[in-house]
mmCIF file of C-alpha atoms and ligand atoms in Angstrom:
data_model
loop_
_atom_site.group_PDB
_atom_site.id
_atom_site.type_symbol
_atom_site.label_atom_id
_atom_site.label_comp_id
_atom_site.label_asym_id
_atom_site.label_seq_id
_atom_site.Cartn_x
_atom_site.Cartn_y
_atom_site.Cartn_z
ATOM 1 C CA MET A 845 0.020 -0.009 -0.180
ATOM 2 C CA ASP A 846 1.266 3.268 -1.215
ATOM 3 C CA SER A 847 1.584 6.226 1.501
ATOM 4 C CA TYR A 848 1.172 9.555 0.453
ATOM 5 C CA SER A 849 -0.596 8.792 -2.891
ATOM 6 C CA GLU A 850 -4.704 9.406 -2.198
ATOM 7 C CA PHE A 851 -3.847 11.140 1.022
ATOM 8 C CA ALA A 852 -2.115 13.906 -0.709
ATOM 9 C CA ASN A 853 -5.742 15.394 -1.824
ATOM 10 C CA LEU A 854 -6.276 15.812 2.106
ATOM 11 C CA TYR A 855 -3.108 16.341 3.208
ATOM 12 C CA ASP A 856 -3.652 20.177 3.497
ATOM 13 C CA ASP A 857 -6.952 19.933 5.287
ATOM 14 C CA LEU A 858 -5.916 17.678 7.926
ATOM 15 C CA MET A 859 -2.742 19.901 8.334
ATOM 16 C CA ARG A 860 -4.839 23.039 8.716
ATOM 17 C CA ASP A 861 -3.978 23.104 12.799
ATOM 18 C CA PHE A 862 -0.080 23.240 11.846
ATOM 19 C CA ASP A 863 0.852 26.566 11.595
ATOM 20 C CA TYR A 864 3.383 26.709 8.979
ATOM 21 C CA GLU A 865 4.547 30.407 9.188
ATOM 22 C CA LYS A 866 5.373 29.712 12.827
ATOM 23 C CA TRP A 867 7.629 27.119 11.303
ATOM 24 C CA PHE A 868 9.381 29.232 9.176
ATOM 25 C CA ASN A 869 9.601 32.175 11.633
ATOM 26 C CA TYR A 870 11.493 29.485 14.007
ATOM 27 C CA ILE A 871 13.571 28.380 10.518
ATOM 28 C CA GLU A 872 14.308 32.077 10.633
ATOM 29 C CA GLU A 873 15.535 32.521 14.011
ATOM 30 C CA ILE A 874 17.733 29.157 13.864
ATOM 31 C CA PHE A 875 19.266 31.042 11.024
ATOM 32 C CA MET A 876 19.996 34.090 12.840
ATOM 33 C CA LYS A 877 21.436 32.038 15.838
ATOM 34 C CA TYR A 878 23.790 30.360 14.102
ATOM 35 C CA ASN A 879 24.929 33.554 11.672
ATOM 36 C CA ILE A 880 23.755 31.906 8.619
ATOM 37 C CA ILE A 881 22.715 33.866 5.489
ATOM 38 C CA PRO A 882 20.840 31.634 3.459
ATOM 39 C CA LYS A 883 21.680 32.055 -0.029
ATOM 40 C CA ASN A 884 20.504 28.569 -1.674
ATOM 41 C CA ILE A 885 18.453 26.309 0.645
ATOM 42 C CA LEU A 886 17.524 22.465 -0.064
ATOM 43 C CA GLU A 887 14.048 21.373 1.483
ATOM 44 C CA MET A 888 14.102 17.744 1.588
ATOM 45 C CA ALA A 889 10.584 15.822 1.547
ATOM 46 C CA CYS A 890 8.916 19.098 1.368
ATOM 47 C CA GLY A 891 5.299 17.464 0.494
ATOM 48 C CA THR A 892 2.975 19.644 -0.583
ATOM 49 C CA GLY A 893 5.294 22.670 -0.108
ATOM 50 C CA ASN A 894 3.509 24.107 2.758
ATOM 51 C CA LEU A 895 6.965 25.672 4.726
ATOM 52 C CA SER A 896 8.233 26.037 1.045
ATOM 53 C CA TYR A 897 5.518 28.633 0.444
ATOM 54 C CA PHE A 898 6.908 30.832 2.850
ATOM 55 C CA LEU A 899 10.923 30.244 1.926
ATOM 56 C CA GLY A 900 9.585 30.582 -1.822
ATOM 57 C CA ASN A 901 7.752 34.284 -0.785
ATOM 58 C CA ARG A 902 10.584 35.216 1.300
ATOM 59 C CA GLY A 903 12.692 35.283 -2.053
ATOM 60 C CA TYR A 904 15.080 32.344 -1.052
ATOM 61 C CA ARG A 905 16.670 30.689 -3.710
ATOM 62 C CA LEU A 906 15.039 26.960 -2.902
ATOM 63 C CA THR A 907 15.147 23.796 -4.629
ATOM 64 C CA CYS A 908 12.576 21.193 -2.843
ATOM 65 C CA PHE A 909 11.998 17.839 -3.326
ATOM 66 C CA ASP A 910 9.841 14.659 -2.202
ATOM 67 C CA LEU A 911 9.468 11.099 -3.158
ATOM 68 C CA SER A 912 5.540 11.649 -3.771
ATOM 69 C CA SER A 913 4.480 12.426 -7.127
ATOM 70 C CA ASP A 914 0.774 13.427 -5.932
ATOM 71 C CA MET A 915 2.493 15.497 -2.659
ATOM 72 C CA LEU A 916 4.697 17.008 -5.393
ATOM 73 C CA SER A 917 1.677 18.096 -7.771
ATOM 74 C CA LYS A 918 0.000 19.869 -4.906
ATOM 75 C CA ALA A 919 3.487 21.726 -4.256
ATOM 76 C CA TYR A 920 3.710 22.580 -7.443
ATOM 77 C CA GLU A 921 0.238 24.422 -7.383
ATOM 78 C CA LYS A 922 1.331 26.585 -4.562
ATOM 79 C CA LEU A 923 5.082 27.099 -5.771
ATOM 80 C CA ARG A 924 4.587 27.878 -9.333
ATOM 81 C CA ARG A 925 4.623 31.351 -9.314
ATOM 82 C CA PHE A 926 7.937 31.614 -7.755
ATOM 83 C CA LYS A 927 10.734 32.295 -9.900
ATOM 84 C CA ASN A 928 13.379 31.260 -7.426
ATOM 85 C CA VAL A 929 11.990 27.935 -6.564
ATOM 86 C CA LYS A 930 12.446 24.374 -8.174
ATOM 87 C CA ILE A 931 10.843 21.342 -7.658
ATOM 88 C CA LEU A 932 11.911 17.706 -7.998
ATOM 89 C CA LYS A 933 11.278 14.328 -7.286
ATOM 90 C CA GLN A 934 14.246 12.620 -5.328
ATOM 91 C CA ASP A 935 14.902 10.289 -2.502
ATOM 92 C CA MET A 936 16.242 11.661 0.792
ATOM 93 C CA VAL A 937 18.317 8.718 0.701
ATOM 94 C CA ASN A 938 20.217 8.770 -2.349
ATOM 95 C CA PHE A 939 19.390 12.496 -4.141
ATOM 96 C CA ASN A 940 22.033 14.192 -6.222
ATOM 97 C CA PHE A 941 22.549 17.154 -7.384
ATOM 98 C CA ASP A 942 25.573 18.930 -9.087
ATOM 99 C CA LYS A 943 25.720 21.600 -6.588
ATOM 100 C CA SER A 944 25.914 22.476 -2.965
ATOM 101 C CA PHE A 945 23.646 24.488 -0.645
ATOM 102 C CA ASN A 946 24.496 26.276 2.616
ATOM 103 C CA ALA A 947 21.284 25.028 4.356
ATOM 104 C CA ILE A 948 19.337 22.107 4.310
ATOM 105 C CA ILE A 949 15.743 21.662 6.208
ATOM 106 C CA SER A 950 13.323 18.885 6.625
ATOM 107 C CA VAL A 951 10.354 19.792 8.762
ATOM 108 C CA CYS A 952 7.161 17.772 10.029
ATOM 109 C CA ASP A 953 8.966 14.409 10.939
ATOM 110 C CA SER A 954 9.826 13.162 7.253
ATOM 111 C CA ILE A 955 13.232 11.826 8.527
ATOM 112 C CA ASN A 956 11.036 9.353 10.731
ATOM 113 C CA TYR A 957 9.951 7.760 7.341
ATOM 114 C CA ILE A 958 13.555 6.883 6.988
ATOM 115 C CA THR A 959 13.064 3.410 8.710
ATOM 116 C CA ASP A 960 16.548 2.030 9.511
ATOM 117 C CA LEU A 961 19.742 3.316 10.642
ATOM 118 C CA GLU A 962 21.925 2.341 7.625
ATOM 119 C CA ASN A 963 20.002 4.505 5.294
ATOM 120 C CA LEU A 964 19.658 7.102 8.020
ATOM 121 C CA ASN A 965 23.413 7.009 7.692
ATOM 122 C CA LYS A 966 22.951 7.675 4.221
ATOM 123 C CA THR A 967 20.815 10.192 4.219
ATOM 124 C CA PHE A 968 23.236 12.111 6.415
ATOM 125 C CA ASN A 969 26.124 11.581 4.563
ATOM 126 C CA ASN A 970 24.259 12.609 1.445
ATOM 127 C CA VAL A 971 23.347 15.887 3.247
ATOM 128 C CA TRP A 972 26.962 16.452 4.349
ATOM 129 C CA LYS A 973 27.932 16.213 0.754
ATOM 130 C CA HIS A 974 25.524 18.801 -0.306
ATOM 131 C CA LEU A 975 26.141 21.298 2.020
ATOM 132 C CA ASP A 976 28.933 24.225 1.471
ATOM 133 C CA ASP A 977 31.455 24.116 4.413
ATOM 134 C CA ASP A 978 30.092 25.940 7.556
ATOM 135 C CA GLY A 979 26.308 25.132 5.864
ATOM 136 C CA ILE A 980 23.349 24.369 8.406
ATOM 137 C CA PHE A 981 21.355 21.503 8.505
ATOM 138 C CA ILE A 982 18.037 21.527 10.429
ATOM 139 C CA PHE A 983 15.134 19.122 10.744
ATOM 140 C CA ASP A 984 12.604 17.665 13.409
ATOM 141 C CA VAL A 985 11.675 14.181 14.566
ATOM 142 C CA ASN A 986 8.645 12.872 16.262
ATOM 143 C CA SER A 987 10.553 11.807 19.585
ATOM 144 C CA TYR A 988 11.001 8.192 20.805
ATOM 145 C CA TYR A 989 8.713 9.120 23.479
ATOM 146 C CA LYS A 990 5.541 10.224 21.403
ATOM 147 C CA LEU A 991 5.992 7.559 19.044
ATOM 148 C CA LYS A 992 5.838 4.723 21.898
ATOM 149 C CA ASN A 993 3.402 6.298 24.045
ATOM 150 C CA ILE A 994 1.309 8.754 22.434
ATOM 151 C CA ILE A 995 0.753 7.311 19.226
ATOM 152 C CA GLY A 996 1.892 3.672 20.489
ATOM 153 C CA ASN A 997 -0.823 1.086 20.145
ATOM 154 C CA ASN A 998 -3.660 3.802 20.305
ATOM 155 C CA ILE A 999 -6.318 4.390 17.955
ATOM 156 C CA PHE A 1000 -7.742 7.617 17.065
ATOM 157 C CA VAL A 1001 -10.948 8.812 15.081
ATOM 158 C CA GLU A 1002 -11.717 12.230 13.809
ATOM 159 C CA ASP A 1003 -14.682 13.625 12.151
ATOM 160 C CA ARG A 1004 -14.561 16.773 10.468
ATOM 161 C CA LYS A 1005 -16.429 18.295 7.480
ATOM 162 C CA GLY A 1006 -16.167 16.141 4.767
ATOM 163 C CA ILE A 1007 -13.486 13.735 6.143
ATOM 164 C CA PHE A 1008 -13.899 10.993 8.529
ATOM 165 C CA TYR A 1009 -10.756 8.825 9.576
ATOM 166 C CA THR A 1010 -9.474 6.600 11.559
ATOM 167 C CA TRP A 1011 -5.773 5.978 12.690
ATOM 168 C CA GLN A 1012 -4.811 2.797 14.264
ATOM 169 C CA ASN A 1013 -1.152 2.494 15.442
ATOM 170 C CA GLN A 1014 0.732 -0.272 16.222
ATOM 171 C CA PHE A 1015 4.483 0.392 18.016
ATOM 172 C CA ASP A 1016 7.163 -2.560 17.648
ATOM 173 C CA GLU A 1017 9.450 -2.261 20.290
ATOM 174 C CA ASN A 1018 11.985 -4.683 18.888
ATOM 175 C CA ASN A 1019 12.292 -2.749 15.703
ATOM 176 C CA ASN A 1020 11.133 0.779 16.988
ATOM 177 C CA ILE A 1021 8.789 0.822 14.182
ATOM 178 C CA SER A 1022 5.902 2.732 14.520
ATOM 179 C CA SER A 1023 2.711 1.659 12.042
ATOM 180 C CA PHE A 1024 -0.029 4.145 11.096
ATOM 181 C CA TYR A 1025 -2.952 2.534 9.637
ATOM 182 C CA LEU A 1026 -5.054 5.023 8.165
ATOM 183 C CA THR A 1027 -8.631 4.413 6.623
ATOM 184 C CA PHE A 1028 -10.260 7.742 5.139
ATOM 185 C CA PHE A 1029 -13.849 8.117 4.457
ATOM 186 C CA HIS A 1030 -14.104 11.413 1.957
ATOM 187 C CA GLY A 1031 -17.038 13.115 0.558
ATOM 188 C CA LEU A 1032 -18.161 16.725 -0.146
ATOM 189 C CA ASP A 1033 -21.905 16.393 0.087
ATOM 190 C CA GLY A 1034 -22.398 14.896 3.570
ATOM 191 C CA VAL A 1035 -24.007 11.589 1.922
ATOM 192 C CA ASN A 1036 -21.885 9.588 -0.507
ATOM 193 C CA TYR A 1037 -18.306 9.006 1.089
ATOM 194 C CA VAL A 1038 -15.127 7.350 -0.540
ATOM 195 C CA ARG A 1039 -13.103 5.173 1.115
ATOM 196 C CA PHE A 1040 -9.041 4.685 0.771
ATOM 197 C CA ASP A 1041 -6.649 3.077 2.992
ATOM 198 C CA GLU A 1042 -3.197 4.035 3.425
ATOM 199 C CA GLU A 1043 -0.427 2.471 5.980
ATOM 200 C CA HIS A 1044 2.626 4.697 7.338
ATOM 201 C CA ARG A 1045 6.014 3.600 8.581
ATOM 202 C CA GLN A 1046 8.012 5.801 11.288
ATOM 203 C CA ARG A 1047 11.268 4.771 13.079
ATOM 204 C CA ALA A 1048 11.463 6.410 16.371
ATOM 205 C CA TYR A 1049 14.983 7.392 17.085
ATOM 206 C CA THR A 1050 16.622 8.265 20.344
ATOM 207 C CA VAL A 1051 18.035 11.318 20.275
ATOM 208 C CA GLU A 1052 21.784 9.658 21.014
ATOM 209 C CA GLU A 1053 21.069 7.168 17.935
ATOM 210 C CA ILE A 1054 20.491 10.584 15.636
ATOM 211 C CA VAL A 1055 23.194 12.412 17.152
ATOM 212 C CA SER A 1056 25.735 9.799 16.449
ATOM 213 C CA SER A 1057 24.984 8.938 12.792
ATOM 214 C CA LEU A 1058 25.469 13.068 12.504
ATOM 215 C CA LYS A 1059 28.948 12.868 14.147
ATOM 216 C CA LYS A 1060 29.512 9.908 12.067
ATOM 217 C CA ALA A 1061 28.559 11.714 8.963
ATOM 218 C CA GLY A 1062 30.847 14.401 9.885
ATOM 219 C CA PHE A 1063 29.339 17.283 11.079
ATOM 220 C CA ARG A 1064 31.134 19.461 13.714
ATOM 221 C CA THR A 1065 28.380 20.844 15.655
ATOM 222 C CA VAL A 1066 24.989 19.105 16.635
ATOM 223 C CA ASP A 1067 22.548 20.831 18.584
ATOM 224 C CA TYR A 1068 18.951 19.774 19.594
ATOM 225 C CA TYR A 1069 15.957 21.207 20.920
ATOM 226 C CA ASP A 1070 12.388 20.804 22.138
ATOM 227 C CA ALA A 1071 11.212 22.058 19.003
ATOM 228 C CA PHE A 1072 9.752 25.684 18.473
ATOM 229 C CA SER A 1073 12.436 26.648 21.047
ATOM 230 C CA PHE A 1074 16.079 26.734 22.319
ATOM 231 C CA ASP A 1075 15.404 24.615 25.231
ATOM 232 C CA ASN A 1076 16.662 21.314 25.932
ATOM 233 C CA PRO A 1077 14.121 18.366 25.155
ATOM 234 C CA LYS A 1078 12.165 17.234 28.129
ATOM 235 C CA ILE A 1079 11.090 13.931 28.607
ATOM 236 C CA HIS A 1080 7.647 13.988 27.454
ATOM 237 C CA SER A 1081 9.010 16.056 24.387
ATOM 238 C CA GLU A 1082 6.887 14.994 21.110
ATOM 239 C CA ARG A 1083 9.012 16.748 18.602
ATOM 240 C CA ILE A 1084 12.619 17.651 18.915
ATOM 241 C CA ASN A 1085 14.483 19.830 16.456
ATOM 242 C CA PHE A 1086 18.047 19.116 15.454
ATOM 243 C CA VAL A 1087 20.602 21.741 13.877
ATOM 244 C CA ALA A 1088 23.807 20.559 12.222
ATOM 245 C CA ILE A 1089 26.736 22.244 10.961
ATOM 246 C CA LYS A 1090 29.260 20.998 8.716
HETATM 247 C C1 SAM B 1405 4.755 14.196 7.451
HETATM 248 S S1 SAM B 1405 4.744 14.491 5.515
HETATM 249 C C2 SAM B 1405 5.796 16.009 5.753
HETATM 250 C C3 SAM B 1405 5.837 16.817 4.303
HETATM 251 C C4 SAM B 1405 6.042 18.344 4.361
HETATM 252 N N1 SAM B 1405 7.925 18.546 5.033
HETATM 253 C C5 SAM B 1405 5.196 19.248 5.499
HETATM 254 O O1 SAM B 1405 5.818 19.676 6.323
HETATM 255 O O2 SAM B 1405 3.987 19.141 5.150
HETATM 256 C C6 SAM B 1405 6.472 13.518 5.435
HETATM 257 C C7 SAM B 1405 6.873 13.615 3.806
HETATM 258 O O3 SAM B 1405 8.106 12.986 3.700
HETATM 259 C C8 SAM B 1405 8.012 12.114 2.152
HETATM 260 N N2 SAM B 1405 8.878 11.359 2.204
HETATM 261 C C9 SAM B 1405 8.906 10.084 2.941
HETATM 262 N N3 SAM B 1405 10.142 9.505 2.754
HETATM 263 C C10 SAM B 1405 10.871 10.362 1.995
HETATM 264 C C11 SAM B 1405 12.046 9.947 1.271
HETATM 265 N N4 SAM B 1405 12.579 8.826 1.662
HETATM 266 N N5 SAM B 1405 12.156 10.906 0.225
HETATM 267 C C12 SAM B 1405 12.118 11.992 0.071
HETATM 268 N N6 SAM B 1405 10.483 12.285 0.552
HETATM 269 C C13 SAM B 1405 9.937 11.433 1.260
HETATM 270 C C14 SAM B 1405 6.064 11.900 2.195
HETATM 271 O O4 SAM B 1405 6.114 11.626 0.739
HETATM 272 C C15 SAM B 1405 6.003 13.351 2.621
HETATM 273 O O5 SAM B 1405 5.527 14.377 1.694
#
């Protein structure tokens, strides 16, 4: 079962409560804190382009990519007006560009979709290779705590205008894999609904695993924060933001 295929049509509706402008402001605060003047940004796993929109609108030279054509076609609708933005289909694990960037970004737990350590190492090596010296890598993850305890083995049900969905989850403690089984009923007239299902898998990483993988890739500085702040993560932090400097 594919992930992020039909789901792409509902993604922005379901993410309506996420404040991407706040996310964009946080990214700019990070640039300032680390004295980075972004000249050429790469955004990995840009999805439907929600953060990319703010980056493009600010005038940054941006290249963004995702693995899902359906997500990218939504991104294209938002971003085609910006001459400073390029959109491509690539895979985070083995993307390849013939140029480097001084900032690489990935938001909204996209890194958790890399479900084994070997591929995580490959991704971080690849990011390092595509960064200028002193370049910055910014990304966040769903914390181990959140995937194990909050999403855990729980079932969530949501009923909103035009979309009814169930989200059944299973956490496999042996492999640290969280499987989300999503069933959507989607209809605009309130009478006829179309059903589709998707399965998503995210890997729960400890902070130590991520730091060690970034250091192994060669990053000289690795910091991590409770997301949207510059505070240390707490035991119950649900989203952790990493900043690594080449
Ligand atoms: C939770 S969504 C986040 C999308 C976007 N960053 C946002 O903030 O809305 C995760 C995204 O990761 C993408 N993705 C998953 N694995 C990927 C990979 N190996 N390479 C590139 N994109 C990937 C999915 O297609 C999806 O668009």
